[in-house]
Coordinates of C-alpha atoms in Angstrom, one line a residue:
Chain A
X163 CA 63.1 79.9 131.5
X164 CA 64.0 76.9 128.8
X165 CA 67.7 76.4 128.5
X166 CA 68.7 77.1 124.7
X167 CA 72.3 76.0 125.6
X168 CA 73.6 73.2 127.7
X169 CA 77.1 72.5 127.9
X170 CA 77.8 69.4 129.6
X171 CA 81.6 68.8 131.2
X172 CA 83.4 70.2 128.5
X173 CA 86.8 69.6 128.6
X174 CA 89.6 70.7 126.0
X175 CA 93.2 70.3 126.5
X176 CA 96.3 71.5 123.8
X177 CA 99.0 68.9 125.1
X178 CA 99.8 68.9 128.7
X179 CA 97.8 71.9 129.3
X180 CA 94.1 71.5 130.5
X181 CA 92.3 74.5 129.1
X182 CA 89.0 73.6 130.2
X183 CA 87.9 71.1 132.8
X184 CA 84.7 69.5 133.1
X185 CA 82.8 73.1 132.5
X186 CA 79.0 72.7 132.6
X187 CA 76.8 75.8 132.1
X188 CA 73.2 76.4 130.7
X189 CA 72.1 79.6 128.8
X190 CA 68.2 80.4 129.1
X191 CA 66.5 81.6 126.0
X192 CA 66.4 85.6 126.4
X193 CA 69.5 85.3 128.6
X194 CA 72.4 88.1 128.2
X195 CA 74.8 85.5 130.0
X196 CA 78.6 86.8 130.5
X197 CA 81.7 84.7 131.0
X198 CA 84.4 86.0 132.8
X199 CA 87.5 85.2 134.4
X200 CA 91.3 86.3 134.3
X201 CA 93.5 85.8 130.9
X202 CA 94.0 82.5 130.2
X203 CA 91.3 81.1 132.3
X204 CA 89.7 79.5 129.3
X205 CA 86.9 81.7 127.9
X206 CA 87.9 81.8 124.4
X207 CA 88.9 78.2 124.5
X208 CA 85.1 77.7 125.5
X209 CA 83.9 80.1 122.4
X210 CA 85.9 78.0 120.0
X211 CA 85.0 74.6 121.3
X212 CA 81.2 75.9 121.3
X213 CA 81.8 77.2 117.8
X214 CA 83.3 74.2 116.0
X215 CA 86.7 75.6 115.8
X216 CA 88.1 73.0 118.1
X217 CA 86.5 69.7 116.9
X218 CA 88.6 67.3 119.4
X219 CA 86.8 68.0 122.9
X220 CA 85.3 66.1 125.2
X221 CA 82.0 66.7 127.2
X222 CA 78.8 67.4 125.2
X223 CA 76.4 70.4 124.1
X224 CA 73.1 70.5 123.7
X225 CA 71.4 73.5 121.7
X226 CA 67.7 74.4 121.3
X227 CA 66.8 70.7 122.6
X228 CA 69.3 69.1 120.3
X229 CA 72.9 67.6 120.3
X230 CA 74.7 70.4 118.7
X231 CA 77.1 68.7 115.9
X232 CA 80.5 70.7 116.9
X233 CA 82.4 68.8 114.1
X234 CA 83.1 71.9 111.9
X235 CA 82.2 75.7 112.4
X236 CA 79.7 75.9 109.4
X237 CA 77.4 73.7 110.7
X238 CA 77.5 75.4 114.2
X239 CA 76.7 78.5 112.0
X240 CA 73.9 76.7 110.4
X241 CA 72.4 75.6 113.6
X242 CA 72.1 79.1 114.8
X243 CA 75.3 80.2 117.1
X244 CA 77.1 83.3 115.4
X245 CA 80.3 84.6 117.0
X246 CA 82.9 87.8 116.8
X247 CA 85.9 87.6 117.5
X248 CA 88.5 88.8 120.2
X249 CA 91.0 90.4 117.6
X250 CA 88.2 91.6 114.9
X251 CA 88.3 89.0 111.9
X252 CA 86.5 91.1 109.2
X253 CA 86.9 90.3 105.3
X254 CA 89.3 93.4 105.2
X255 CA 89.2 94.0 101.2
X256 CA 85.5 93.6 101.2
X257 CA 82.9 96.6 101.7
X258 CA 81.1 96.7 104.8
X259 CA 77.7 95.5 102.8
X260 CA 79.7 92.8 101.4
X261 CA 81.0 91.5 104.6
X262 CA 77.7 91.4 105.8
X263 CA 76.0 89.9 102.7
X264 CA 78.8 87.0 103.3
X265 CA 77.2 86.4 106.6
X266 CA 73.9 85.6 104.4
X267 CA 75.8 82.6 103.1
X268 CA 74.6 79.7 105.3
X269 CA 70.9 80.7 104.6
X270 CA 71.2 81.3 100.9
X271 CA 71.4 78.4 98.2
X272 CA 72.8 79.8 94.7
X273 CA 75.0 77.4 93.4
X274 CA 77.4 77.5 90.4
X275 CA 74.7 76.9 87.5
X276 CA 72.5 79.5 89.3
X277 CA 75.3 81.6 89.5
X278 CA 76.3 82.0 85.6
X279 CA 72.8 81.7 84.1
X280 CA 71.6 84.2 86.9
X281 CA 68.2 82.6 86.9
X282 CA 65.3 84.3 88.4
X283 CA 65.3 82.7 91.5
X284 CA 69.2 83.6 91.8
X285 CA 68.5 87.2 91.2
X286 CA 65.8 87.3 93.6
X287 CA 67.8 85.8 96.2
X288 CA 70.9 87.9 95.6
X289 CA 68.4 91.2 95.9
X290 CA 67.1 90.0 99.1
X291 CA 70.7 89.3 100.3
X292 CA 71.8 92.9 99.6
X293 CA 68.1 94.5 101.2
X294 CA 68.7 92.1 104.2
X295 CA 72.8 93.0 104.7
X296 CA 71.7 96.8 104.5
X297 CA 69.1 96.6 107.2
X298 CA 71.7 94.9 109.2
X299 CA 74.3 97.4 109.0
X300 CA 71.1 100.3 109.4
X301 CA 70.4 98.1 112.5
X302 CA 74.0 98.4 113.8
X303 CA 74.2 102.0 113.1
X304 CA 76.8 102.0 110.5
X305 CA 74.6 102.3 107.2
X306 CA 77.0 104.9 106.0
X307 CA 79.6 103.1 105.8
X308 CA 78.0 100.3 103.6
X309 CA 80.6 101.3 100.8
X310 CA 83.7 101.6 102.9
X311 CA 86.6 99.1 102.8
X312 CA 86.1 97.3 106.0
X313 CA 89.3 97.2 107.4
X314 CA 89.5 101.5 106.6
X315 CA 86.4 101.8 109.5
X316 CA 86.7 102.9 112.7
X317 CA 87.6 100.9 115.5
X318 CA 84.2 100.9 116.9
X319 CA 82.2 100.7 113.3
X320 CA 84.7 97.2 112.6
X321 CA 82.9 95.7 116.0
X322 CA 79.7 96.8 114.9
X323 CA 80.1 95.7 111.6
X324 CA 81.4 91.8 112.7
X325 CA 78.1 92.1 115.1
X326 CA 76.0 92.7 112.0
X327 CA 77.7 90.0 110.1
X328 CA 77.2 87.5 112.5
X329 CA 73.6 88.6 112.6
X330 CA 73.4 88.1 109.1
X331 CA 73.7 84.1 109.5
X332 CA 70.3 84.6 111.8
X333 CA 71.4 83.2 114.9
X334 CA 69.5 82.1 117.9
X335 CA 72.6 82.6 120.0
X336 CA 75.0 85.4 119.7
X337 CA 78.4 85.0 121.1
X338 CA 80.5 88.0 121.6
X339 CA 84.2 87.6 122.3
X340 CA 85.5 90.8 123.9
X341 CA 83.2 93.2 122.2
X342 CA 84.2 95.7 124.0
X343 CA 87.9 95.7 124.1
X344 CA 89.9 98.9 123.1
X345 CA 86.5 100.9 123.1
X346 CA 86.1 104.3 124.9
X347 CA 83.5 105.0 127.2
X348 CA 81.1 106.4 124.8
X349 CA 81.4 103.5 122.5
X350 CA 81.1 101.1 125.1
X351 CA 77.7 102.9 126.5
X352 CA 76.7 102.4 122.6
X353 CA 77.7 98.6 122.6
X354 CA 75.5 98.2 125.7
X355 CA 72.6 100.0 124.0
X356 CA 73.0 97.6 120.9
X357 CA 73.2 94.6 122.7
X358 CA 70.4 95.4 124.8
X359 CA 68.2 96.0 122.0
X360 CA 69.5 92.7 120.3
X361 CA 67.9 91.0 123.3
X362 CA 65.0 93.0 123.2
X363 CA 64.5 91.3 119.7
X364 CA 64.6 88.1 121.0
X365 CA 68.3 87.0 120.5
X366 CA 70.3 85.0 123.6
X367 CA 73.7 86.6 123.8
X368 CA 76.8 85.0 125.2
X369 CA 79.4 87.6 126.2
X370 CA 83.2 87.3 127.0
X371 CA 84.4 90.8 128.7
X372 CA 86.6 91.9 130.9
X373 CA 85.2 95.4 131.4
X374 CA 83.2 94.1 134.8
X375 CA 81.2 97.4 134.5
X376 CA 79.6 96.4 131.5
X377 CA 79.4 92.6 132.6
X378 CA 77.8 93.3 135.9
X379 CA 75.6 96.1 134.3
X380 CA 74.3 94.0 131.3
X381 CA 74.0 90.4 132.4
X382 CA 71.6 88.5 133.7
X383 CA 73.9 86.1 134.8
X384 CA 77.4 85.3 134.9
X385 CA 79.7 82.2 134.6
X386 CA 83.7 82.9 136.0
X387 CA 86.4 80.7 134.6
X388 CA 89.7 80.3 136.5
X389 CA 92.1 78.0 135.3
X390 CA 89.5 76.4 133.2
X391 CA 87.3 75.8 135.8
X392 CA 84.0 77.2 136.4
X393 CA 84.1 78.5 140.0
X394 CA 81.1 80.7 140.1
X395 CA 77.5 81.3 138.4
X396 CA 75.2 83.4 139.3
X397 CA 73.5 86.6 139.1
X398 CA 75.9 89.7 139.0
X399 CA 75.2 90.9 142.3
X400 CA 76.0 87.4 144.1
X401 CA 78.8 86.7 141.6
X402 CA 80.4 90.0 142.7
X403 CA 80.5 89.3 146.4
X404 CA 81.7 85.6 145.9
X405 CA 85.0 85.2 147.9
X406 CA 86.9 82.8 145.2
X407 CA 85.7 85.0 142.3
X408 CA 87.2 88.1 144.2
X409 CA 90.2 86.2 144.9
X410 CA 90.6 84.7 141.3
X411 CA 89.5 87.9 139.3
X412 CA 88.0 91.3 140.8
X413 CA 90.8 91.5 143.4
X414 CA 90.4 92.6 146.9
Chain B
X10 CA 82.4 94.4 93.0
X11 CA 79.6 95.2 90.3
X12 CA 79.8 97.8 87.8
X13 CA 76.9 100.0 87.9
X14 CA 77.2 101.4 84.5
X15 CA 76.4 99.9 81.1
X16 CA 79.0 100.5 79.4
X17 CA 77.7 99.5 75.5
X18 CA 79.6 102.1 74.0
X19 CA 82.8 100.3 75.1
X20 CA 81.6 96.8 74.8
X21 CA 80.6 97.6 71.0
X22 CA 84.5 99.0 70.5
X23 CA 86.0 96.1 72.0
X24 CA 84.2 93.8 69.8
X25 CA 85.0 95.7 66.7
X26 CA 88.6 95.8 68.0
X27 CA 88.6 91.7 68.6
X28 CA 86.5 91.3 65.2
X29 CA 89.3 93.6 63.3
X30 CA 92.8 92.7 65.3
X31 CA 93.6 89.6 63.2
X32 CA 92.9 91.2 60.0
X33 CA 94.7 94.3 60.6
X34 CA 97.8 92.3 62.3
X35 CA 97.6 89.5 59.5
X36 CA 97.9 92.1 56.9
X37 CA 100.5 94.5 58.5
X38 CA 102.6 91.8 60.3
X39 CA 101.6 88.9 59.0
X40 CA 100.4 85.6 60.1
X41 CA 103.1 84.7 62.5
X42 CA 101.5 87.7 64.7
X43 CA 98.3 86.1 64.2
X44 CA 99.5 83.1 66.0
X45 CA 100.6 85.3 68.7
X46 CA 97.2 86.5 69.3
X47 CA 95.6 82.6 69.0
X48 CA 98.2 82.1 72.1
X49 CA 97.3 85.2 73.7
X50 CA 93.6 84.3 73.8
X51 CA 94.6 80.7 75.2
X52 CA 96.8 81.6 77.9
X53 CA 93.9 84.8 78.6
X54 CA 91.8 81.5 79.3
X55 CA 94.5 79.8 81.8
X56 CA 95.1 83.3 83.5
X57 CA 91.4 83.6 84.1
X58 CA 90.9 80.2 85.4
X59 CA 94.0 80.6 87.6
X60 CA 92.7 83.6 88.9
X61 CA 89.7 81.8 90.3
X62 CA 92.0 79.6 92.8
X63 CA 94.6 82.3 93.2
X64 CA 92.9 85.8 92.9
X65 CA 89.5 85.0 94.1
X66 CA 90.1 82.1 96.8
X67 CA 93.9 83.4 97.7
X68 CA 94.9 79.5 97.2
X69 CA 98.5 80.0 95.8
X70 CA 98.7 77.4 93.0
X71 CA 102.1 76.7 91.2
X72 CA 100.6 73.6 89.4
X73 CA 98.1 75.0 87.2
X74 CA 99.6 74.3 84.0
X75 CA 98.7 70.6 84.9
X76 CA 95.5 71.1 83.9
X77 CA 96.0 72.2 80.6
X78 CA 98.4 69.1 80.1
X79 CA 95.3 67.0 81.1
X80 CA 93.0 69.2 78.8
X81 CA 95.3 68.7 76.0
X82 CA 96.4 65.0 76.2
X83 CA 92.5 64.0 76.5
X84 CA 91.9 65.9 73.3
X85 CA 95.1 64.5 71.9
X86 CA 93.8 60.5 73.1
X87 CA 90.4 61.1 71.4
X88 CA 91.2 62.7 68.4
X89 CA 94.5 61.4 67.1
X90 CA 95.7 58.4 65.0
X91 CA 97.7 57.3 68.1
X92 CA 94.6 55.0 69.4
X93 CA 92.8 55.5 66.5
X94 CA 89.7 57.5 68.0
X95 CA 88.7 60.6 66.2
X96 CA 86.0 62.1 68.3
X97 CA 84.8 65.6 67.5
X98 CA 86.3 68.7 69.2
X99 CA 82.5 69.8 70.8
X100 CA 82.4 66.4 72.6
X101 CA 86.1 66.3 73.8
X102 CA 86.4 70.0 75.1
X103 CA 83.4 69.8 77.5
X104 CA 84.6 66.3 78.7
X105 CA 88.3 67.6 78.8
X106 CA 86.8 70.5 81.1
X107 CA 85.0 67.9 83.3
X108 CA 87.9 65.7 83.6
X109 CA 90.3 68.7 84.3
X110 CA 87.7 69.7 87.2
X111 CA 87.6 66.2 88.5
X112 CA 91.8 66.5 88.5
X113 CA 91.3 70.0 90.3
X114 CA 89.3 68.2 93.0
X115 CA 92.1 65.3 93.0
X116 CA 94.5 68.0 93.4
X117 CA 92.3 70.0 96.0
X118 CA 91.4 67.2 98.6
X119 CA 94.5 66.5 99.9
X120 CA 95.5 70.0 100.7
X121 CA 92.8 71.5 102.1
X122 CA 94.4 72.6 105.0
X123 CA 97.3 74.0 103.6
X124 CA 98.0 77.7 102.7
X125 CA 100.3 79.8 101.2
X126 CA 104.1 78.1 100.9
X127 CA 103.1 74.8 101.7
X128 CA 100.4 75.0 99.6
X129 CA 102.7 76.3 96.8
X130 CA 104.7 73.3 97.3
X131 CA 102.2 70.8 97.1
X132 CA 100.6 72.3 94.0
X133 CA 104.2 72.6 92.1
X134 CA 104.9 69.1 93.0
X135 CA 101.6 68.0 91.4
X136 CA 102.4 69.7 88.1
X137 CA 105.5 68.2 88.3
X138 CA 104.1 64.5 88.8
X139 CA 101.6 65.3 85.9
X140 CA 103.9 66.2 83.2
X141 CA 106.4 63.2 84.5
X142 CA 103.4 60.6 84.4
X143 CA 103.1 62.3 80.6
X144 CA 106.7 61.7 79.9
X145 CA 106.7 57.9 81.1
X146 CA 103.7 56.8 80.4
X147 CA 104.6 55.0 77.4
X148 CA 105.6 51.5 79.0
X149 CA 104.8 49.0 79.7
X150 CA 101.4 50.3 77.9
X151 CA 101.9 53.0 75.7
X152 CA 99.5 55.7 76.6
X153 CA 101.1 59.0 76.2
X154 CA 103.6 58.2 73.5
X155 CA 106.2 59.4 76.4
X156 CA 108.8 62.2 75.4
X157 CA 108.0 62.0 71.8
X158 CA 104.8 63.5 72.6
X159 CA 101.3 62.8 70.4
X160 CA 101.6 64.2 66.3
X161 CA 98.8 64.1 63.8
X162 CA 96.2 64.9 66.3
X163 CA 92.8 66.5 64.2
X164 CA 92.4 70.0 63.7
X165 CA 89.2 71.4 65.4
X166 CA 86.3 71.3 63.1
X167 CA 83.5 74.0 63.5
X168 CA 80.4 73.0 61.1
X169 CA 82.4 71.0 59.4
X170 CA 84.8 72.8 58.4
X171 CA 88.7 72.3 59.7
X172 CA 89.6 75.5 60.9
X173 CA 93.3 74.4 60.0
X174 CA 92.7 75.2 56.2
X175 CA 91.5 78.8 55.1
X176 CA 88.5 79.9 53.6
X177 CA 87.6 82.3 51.1
X178 CA 84.9 85.1 51.6
X179 CA 84.0 87.2 48.8
X180 CA 87.5 86.6 47.2
X181 CA 88.9 87.1 50.5
X182 CA 90.8 84.6 52.2
X183 CA 90.6 84.4 56.1
X184 CA 93.6 82.0 56.8
X185 CA 93.5 79.0 59.3
X186 CA 94.9 81.2 62.1
X187 CA 92.6 83.6 61.8
X188 CA 89.8 81.0 61.9
X189 CA 91.2 79.6 65.4
X190 CA 91.8 83.3 66.4
X191 CA 87.9 83.6 66.1
X192 CA 86.8 80.5 67.7
X193 CA 89.3 81.3 70.7
X194 CA 88.1 84.9 71.4
X195 CA 84.4 83.5 71.5
X196 CA 85.5 80.8 73.7
X197 CA 87.6 83.1 76.1
X198 CA 84.6 85.7 76.3
X199 CA 82.3 82.8 77.5
X200 CA 85.1 82.1 80.0
X201 CA 85.2 86.2 81.0
X202 CA 81.3 85.7 81.2
X203 CA 81.1 83.1 83.6
X204 CA 84.3 84.7 85.5
X205 CA 82.2 87.7 85.8
X206 CA 78.9 86.0 86.9
X207 CA 81.0 83.9 89.4
X208 CA 82.6 86.7 90.8
X209 CA 79.5 88.6 91.7
X210 CA 77.2 85.8 93.1
X211 CA 77.4 84.3 96.8
X212 CA 79.9 81.9 95.4
X213 CA 82.3 84.5 94.6
X214 CA 82.2 86.2 97.8
X215 CA 82.5 82.8 99.8
X216 CA 85.7 82.6 97.6
X217 CA 87.1 85.9 98.4
X218 CA 85.6 85.7 102.1
X219 CA 88.2 82.6 102.2
X220 CA 91.2 84.7 100.9
X221 CA 90.6 87.2 103.2
X222 CA 90.0 85.2 106.5
X223 CA 89.6 81.6 106.4
X224 CA 88.5 81.4 110.2
X225 CA 85.9 84.0 109.9
X226 CA 84.6 82.3 106.3
X227 CA 83.9 79.5 108.7
X228 CA 82.2 81.5 111.4
X229 CA 79.8 82.6 108.5
X230 CA 78.4 79.6 108.0
X231 CA 80.9 78.7 104.7
X232 CA 81.5 74.9 104.1
X233 CA 85.2 76.0 103.1
X234 CA 86.0 72.6 102.2
X235 CA 83.6 72.3 99.7
X236 CA 83.9 75.8 98.4
X237 CA 87.8 75.7 98.1
X238 CA 87.4 72.4 96.1
X239 CA 84.8 74.0 93.7
X240 CA 87.3 77.1 93.2
X241 CA 89.8 74.3 92.1
X242 CA 87.7 72.3 89.8
X243 CA 86.1 75.7 88.4
X244 CA 89.9 77.2 87.7
X245 CA 91.2 73.6 86.7
X246 CA 87.9 73.1 83.8
X247 CA 88.9 76.4 82.2
X248 CA 92.4 74.7 81.9
X249 CA 91.2 71.8 80.5
X250 CA 89.1 73.8 78.0
X251 CA 92.0 75.9 76.7
X252 CA 94.3 72.9 77.0
X253 CA 91.8 70.9 74.4
X254 CA 92.1 74.2 72.3
X255 CA 96.1 74.1 72.6
X256 CA 96.2 70.4 71.3
X257 CA 93.6 70.9 68.5
X258 CA 95.7 74.0 67.2
X259 CA 99.1 72.5 67.2
X260 CA 97.9 69.0 66.3
X261 CA 100.7 68.0 68.7
X262 CA 101.3 67.6 72.0
X263 CA 104.4 66.8 74.3
X264 CA 105.4 66.8 78.0
X265 CA 107.4 69.4 77.5
X266 CA 104.8 72.3 76.5
X267 CA 103.8 71.5 80.3
X268 CA 106.6 72.5 82.5
X269 CA 106.9 74.6 85.6
X270 CA 108.0 77.5 83.6
X271 CA 104.2 77.6 82.0
X272 CA 103.0 77.4 85.2
X273 CA 104.8 80.5 86.6
X274 CA 104.0 82.4 83.6
X275 CA 100.5 82.0 83.9
X276 CA 100.7 83.1 87.6
X277 CA 102.8 85.9 86.6
X278 CA 100.0 87.0 84.1
X279 CA 97.2 86.9 86.5
X280 CA 99.9 88.7 89.3
X281 CA 101.0 91.5 87.1
X282 CA 97.7 92.0 85.8
X283 CA 96.0 92.3 89.1
X284 CA 95.1 89.4 91.0
X285 CA 91.2 88.9 91.3
X286 CA 90.8 91.5 88.7
X287 CA 89.2 90.0 85.8
X288 CA 90.2 92.6 83.2
X289 CA 93.5 93.1 84.7
X290 CA 94.4 89.5 84.1
X291 CA 93.5 89.4 80.6
X292 CA 95.4 92.3 80.1
X293 CA 98.5 90.6 82.1
X294 CA 97.5 87.8 80.0
X295 CA 98.0 89.8 76.7
X296 CA 100.7 91.6 77.8
X297 CA 102.9 88.6 78.9
X298 CA 102.3 86.6 75.5
X299 CA 102.6 89.6 73.1
X300 CA 105.8 91.5 74.7
X301 CA 108.2 88.5 75.0
X302 CA 107.2 87.7 71.0
X303 CA 107.9 91.4 70.1
X304 CA 111.0 91.1 71.9
X305 CA 112.0 88.2 70.5
X306 CA 111.8 89.6 67.1
X307 CA 112.9 93.1 67.5
X308 CA 116.1 92.6 69.9
X309 CA 118.4 91.3 67.4
X310 CA 117.2 93.6 64.5
X311 CA 117.6 97.0 67.2
X312 CA 121.0 95.8 67.9
X313 CA 122.2 95.6 64.7
X314 CA 120.9 98.9 63.9
X315 CA 122.3 100.3 67.3
X316 CA 125.4 98.8 67.7
X317 CA 126.0 97.2 64.1
X318 CA 126.3 93.7 65.8
X319 CA 124.1 91.5 68.2
X320 CA 125.8 92.1 71.6
X321 CA 123.7 90.1 73.9
X322 CA 121.3 86.8 72.4
X323 CA 118.2 88.2 72.6
X324 CA 116.9 85.1 74.1
X325 CA 118.7 85.7 77.0
X326 CA 118.1 89.5 76.9
X327 CA 114.2 89.1 77.1
X328 CA 114.7 86.6 80.3
X329 CA 116.8 89.5 81.5
X330 CA 114.2 92.5 81.1
X331 CA 111.4 89.8 82.0
X332 CA 112.6 89.3 85.1
X333 CA 113.2 93.6 85.3
X334 CA 110.0 94.3 84.7
X335 CA 108.3 91.7 87.0
X336 CA 110.6 93.3 89.9
X337 CA 109.7 96.7 88.7
X338 CA 105.8 96.0 88.9
X339 CA 105.8 94.4 92.3
X340 CA 108.1 97.3 93.8
X341 CA 106.1 100.2 92.3
X342 CA 102.7 98.7 91.6
X343 CA 102.0 95.5 94.0
X344 CA 98.5 95.0 93.4
X345 CA 99.4 94.5 89.8
X346 CA 99.2 97.3 86.4
X347 CA 95.5 96.9 86.6
X348 CA 94.2 96.4 90.0
X349 CA 90.4 96.4 91.1
X350 CA 89.5 100.0 91.4
X351 CA 89.6 99.8 95.6
X352 CA 93.0 98.2 95.8
X353 CA 94.2 100.8 93.5
X354 CA 93.0 103.4 96.1
X355 CA 94.8 101.6 98.7
X356 CA 98.2 101.2 97.1
X357 CA 98.2 105.2 96.0
X358 CA 98.3 106.0 99.9

């Protein structure tokens, strides 16, 4: 399996707190890769470094064979990494469709002149954005909510909408930050099916999750962070039996 | 955000109303009131410009009037005896839009990381700096003529006709203020058009996305720096055009026209009308230009009729009622008098 993402010795500190210590990990193309660990272990920090939200860090990240410019989030999105957030961050007062349409931003070009004159190219592009947004809403199963205001959607559907919006940026790697948080068993099962479908369609998925059952059932490989350090990385069956992991996270 | 129906009937009616308004107002209330309509059109342009920054992109700007000042002084300097330069309006107005847009970027660039109250303070300072510059740039080299302002500015000419002079059409006299009215309305409609087109585009969506959640907007691949600067520049350029028109219309500019109160007033038009909703903002602009004037003229005589004497200074009463009206609107219609339908739905709950 060729690596899609290689993080090498990624460290990040906030003042005196070392949130990430020399974390290295490799995610293969087409993998579902889990990142687990206790609260405060640095999982979300790693996500934020990886998506350009913390431009000052030590280490290097290579993505699709090239050094990844982590200087600003929009360039990361342009390069093909999309993410969702632990505490859902939708554009609350926009409709579900508009949320996904915003996700098309890095793959479209219309500028002020085109928008004002509504040139043929702009009109065609706008129609394509709309079409793609509707496709993605259907794909994640919330087409019936297309015209609803995002923050009025049921919780599980908001998570789905966030995934649709992320998919709109045409990522190679989709990073999901605790997508099952707050979901009931039925919703989690549906989410699992959705993520498996994404992988079947060729996407690589990086997953932070606390639901151990979901992670172990879904992921090809799992890395465990504890106090900012990677303490294990392997297939779920092995990680589950790792003494350090049991002590730090899974419990005896 | 798009409106699916094609309200041609409505457009025609509004068109006729806009066409006849100054004639009716002029005949019934006199030319002073046509002048009020002229100002309403200018303020609507300003409110629409500020709406891009505050309403769409969610960047609270308390110094917006500075761009109006930039447009006005550019016109004043390029078409007055002050420097002895007399450029035509059609050359100055686009330049005014461009220069004001540049000032918008100058304001935007250092404030990109600021939001909400912090941004408000910095923009407030920026507005004051521009005004103070205008007030003091009369020495060592006299550029702005200081607090005395610049007088004798050329009136705007259209097809060789100075709009300050009335014309006769078939024995019917169309006064200068009416001619200005038609020019301003045409340009305001142009600005409405640009605003609507932008709102309904990839750019407009990016602005609203930044307003709603900047971090998520970045994660969606939006270059928030460029898109915010674009909002500042577009908003400022509308203000620059309005400023140029103001200078040509008044034929006089001075720094005191561009104080903080003016910025607040334009902001009130946007907020009161319905932030981010173009028809609402137009309504807010019209209301806040016409009502205070009506009050200024009506409050004295009304007290005279009711109590036999003027108990309260109309000017003081005007501000009092204005304040009360603002408080009432914010309490009972926090999304504005004419918000976007979807927000109205929310607030109704």
